């Protein structure tokens, strides 16, 4: 009798990588030059090509987005209180605590999962110096609404754009909004350099200051102008990034196709809602969140476990809310009744597997499980 093959494990994401053969010549160059870091030739070229691809003018590469966020706050000398979202990866708020800044959580919009501009004003105090919104799942925030509030109250805006690689909104790259935007190239992101990140800056002067800060504060061999940190991207990461740019459009197109297949398959499943992309003119399909609502036969957590039984590793992004972690839950803004929308979505959301190598038959496996009410 033929042996029954167990279906493959499906993860929520898997990194897109070039073939190793393609990468070897890049490694050879690094080995030959023995330039491993500190703004080498790959670093320089990657910064330039990345600017061209993203449609922005000034970029400072980083070792990861978390150090990028910490440095962005330092660069703008942000202090006191910063308004941010509880519905994100914990690094968003951690970057504030690492700077001795108090996060003030404001609720999110039920359609976009992003900071609700209508609720920001009420959270502003004399100590507020900035807003740190997140383009959650790569869906653009209400950038105009946030800018209007920031301008009125004299606040800076630092976007956590960890999810927003390549996203375009009504006026071009979403990364040009705010005072600074921080990208992540972590292994789980649509574009990866293993670990990595970048700050998109408005001008060369700001980029220069950020470059000092990410290199211990060195302005030249003997001059230290700030208590900087080591946030530099290595030549290895930059070389991989350069190569990754060649495949990114194909990868995004495949993500788009998977997104469409899920939407078609899950249309009119009782109790399931697939939130529509917000206002992007070009989405990156970084995530495929669904909301498990009362009409569905299983609760969100039962469905999550059911998926696990079937070797499908869907993830509850973002649950728990950042504001529920021990270092934040004592803050007044973390109070239960202050964040009803974020709280409800965190209880209902499940992110389905989406990555370029995910074959159609595996997408269909996920869809069938959901169409069968999780059974
Ligand atoms: C919204 C958000 N902000 C920040 C980060 C931190 O990025 P990194 O892992 O590159 O430090 C992540 C994910 O890793 C994220 O999803």
Tab-separated table of N, CA, C and O and ligand atoms in Angstrom, residues 64-67 69 88-89 91-92 134 160 162-163 183-186 188-189 195-197 287 318, ligand 1:
chain	number	residue	atom	x	y	z
A	64	UNK	N	19.134	46.866	12.324
A	64	UNK	CA	17.749	46.394	12.462
A	64	UNK	C	16.852	47.599	12.717
A	64	UNK	O	17.346	48.703	12.975
A	65	UNK	N	15.551	47.391	12.658
A	65	UNK	CA	14.620	48.514	12.804
A	65	UNK	C	14.546	49.018	14.248
A	65	UNK	O	14.287	50.199	14.482
A	66	UNK	N	14.748	48.126	15.206
A	66	UNK	CA	14.626	48.551	16.602
A	66	UNK	C	15.681	49.604	16.934
A	66	UNK	O	15.364	50.663	17.503
A	67	UNK	N	16.930	49.329	16.540
A	67	UNK	CA	17.995	50.331	16.744
A	67	UNK	C	17.679	51.576	15.905
A	67	UNK	O	17.974	52.704	16.303
A	69	UNK	N	14.666	52.782	15.262
A	69	UNK	CA	13.650	53.569	15.995
A	69	UNK	C	14.287	54.309	17.166
A	69	UNK	O	14.008	55.502	17.392
A	88	UNK	N	0.706	46.772	17.797
A	88	UNK	CA	1.927	46.690	17.001
A	88	UNK	C	2.836	45.654	17.630
A	88	UNK	O	2.534	45.083	18.690
A	89	UNK	N	3.964	45.442	16.995
A	89	UNK	CA	5.020	44.625	17.596
A	89	UNK	C	5.641	45.437	18.727
A	89	UNK	O	5.737	46.672	18.646
A	91	UNK	N	8.447	46.194	19.777
A	91	UNK	CA	9.611	47.071	19.571
A	91	UNK	C	9.205	48.536	19.417
A	91	UNK	O	9.992	49.432	19.734
A	92	UNK	N	7.997	48.779	18.910
A	92	UNK	CA	7.557	50.169	18.723
A	92	UNK	C	7.631	50.917	20.054
A	92	UNK	O	8.290	51.961	20.161
A	134	UNK	N	2.204	53.504	13.396
A	134	UNK	CA	2.722	52.326	12.668
A	134	UNK	C	1.842	52.120	11.434
A	134	UNK	O	0.606	52.166	11.559
A	160	UNK	N	6.809	54.206	12.401
A	160	UNK	CA	7.331	52.851	12.392
A	160	UNK	C	6.790	52.230	11.110
A	160	UNK	O	5.618	51.855	11.027
A	162	UNK	N	7.997	49.541	9.657
A	162	UNK	CA	8.616	48.204	9.573
A	162	UNK	C	7.900	47.310	8.566
A	162	UNK	O	8.514	46.439	7.950
A	163	UNK	N	6.575	47.520	8.392
A	163	UNK	CA	5.787	46.653	7.494
A	163	UNK	C	5.619	47.254	6.093
A	163	UNK	O	4.955	46.646	5.268
A	183	UNK	N	12.218	51.490	8.479
A	183	UNK	CA	11.894	50.211	7.826
A	183	UNK	C	12.592	49.058	8.540
A	183	UNK	O	13.674	49.238	9.097
A	184	UNK	N	11.997	47.865	8.461
A	184	UNK	CA	12.672	46.657	8.948
A	184	UNK	C	12.935	45.700	7.794
A	184	UNK	O	12.055	45.488	6.955
A	185	UNK	N	14.138	45.123	7.794
A	185	UNK	CA	14.471	44.076	6.822
A	185	UNK	C	14.684	42.744	7.549
A	185	UNK	O	15.514	41.925	7.153
A	186	UNK	N	13.960	42.567	8.641
A	186	UNK	CA	14.046	41.313	9.396
A	186	UNK	C	13.614	40.139	8.521
A	186	UNK	O	12.914	40.324	7.513
A	188	UNK	N	11.381	38.095	8.710
A	188	UNK	CA	9.934	37.898	8.532
A	188	UNK	C	9.301	38.959	7.635
A	188	UNK	O	8.086	38.931	7.415
A	189	UNK	N	10.078	39.884	7.139
A	189	UNK	CA	9.506	41.005	6.383
A	189	UNK	C	9.507	40.730	4.873
A	189	UNK	O	10.211	39.832	4.409
A	195	UNK	N	18.942	40.266	9.086
A	195	UNK	CA	18.530	41.319	10.008
A	195	UNK	C	18.837	42.618	9.263
A	195	UNK	O	19.760	42.662	8.445
A	196	UNK	N	18.124	43.671	9.569
A	196	UNK	CA	18.454	44.933	8.911
A	196	UNK	C	17.319	45.913	9.024
A	196	UNK	O	16.212	45.573	9.452
A	197	UNK	N	17.604	47.143	8.677
A	197	UNK	CA	16.589	48.176	8.701
A	197	UNK	C	17.128	49.445	8.074
A	197	UNK	O	18.271	49.476	7.591
A	287	UNK	N	1.021	40.936	5.040
A	287	UNK	CA	0.259	40.079	5.963
A	287	UNK	C	-1.116	39.845	5.369
A	287	UNK	O	-1.605	40.649	4.570
A	318	UNK	N	-1.936	41.387	16.235
A	318	UNK	CA	-1.077	41.621	17.355
A	318	UNK	C	-1.845	41.368	18.642
A	318	UNK	O	-2.698	42.165	19.022
B	1	LIG	C1	5.897	47.097	13.645
B	1	LIG	C2	7.306	46.644	13.925
B	1	LIG	N1	8.167	47.524	14.453
B	1	LIG	C3	9.439	47.174	14.706
B	1	LIG	C4	9.907	45.907	14.450
B	1	LIG	C5	11.316	45.577	14.787
B	1	LIG	O1	12.067	45.299	13.646
B	1	LIG	P1	13.479	44.618	13.745
B	1	LIG	O2	13.250	43.154	13.997
B	1	LIG	O3	14.119	44.855	12.406
B	1	LIG	O4	14.240	45.251	14.854
B	1	LIG	C6	9.026	44.946	13.893
B	1	LIG	C7	9.383	43.565	13.569
B	1	LIG	O5	10.328	42.926	13.743
B	1	LIG	C8	7.694	45.327	13.638
B	1	LIG	O6	6.810	44.450	13.133
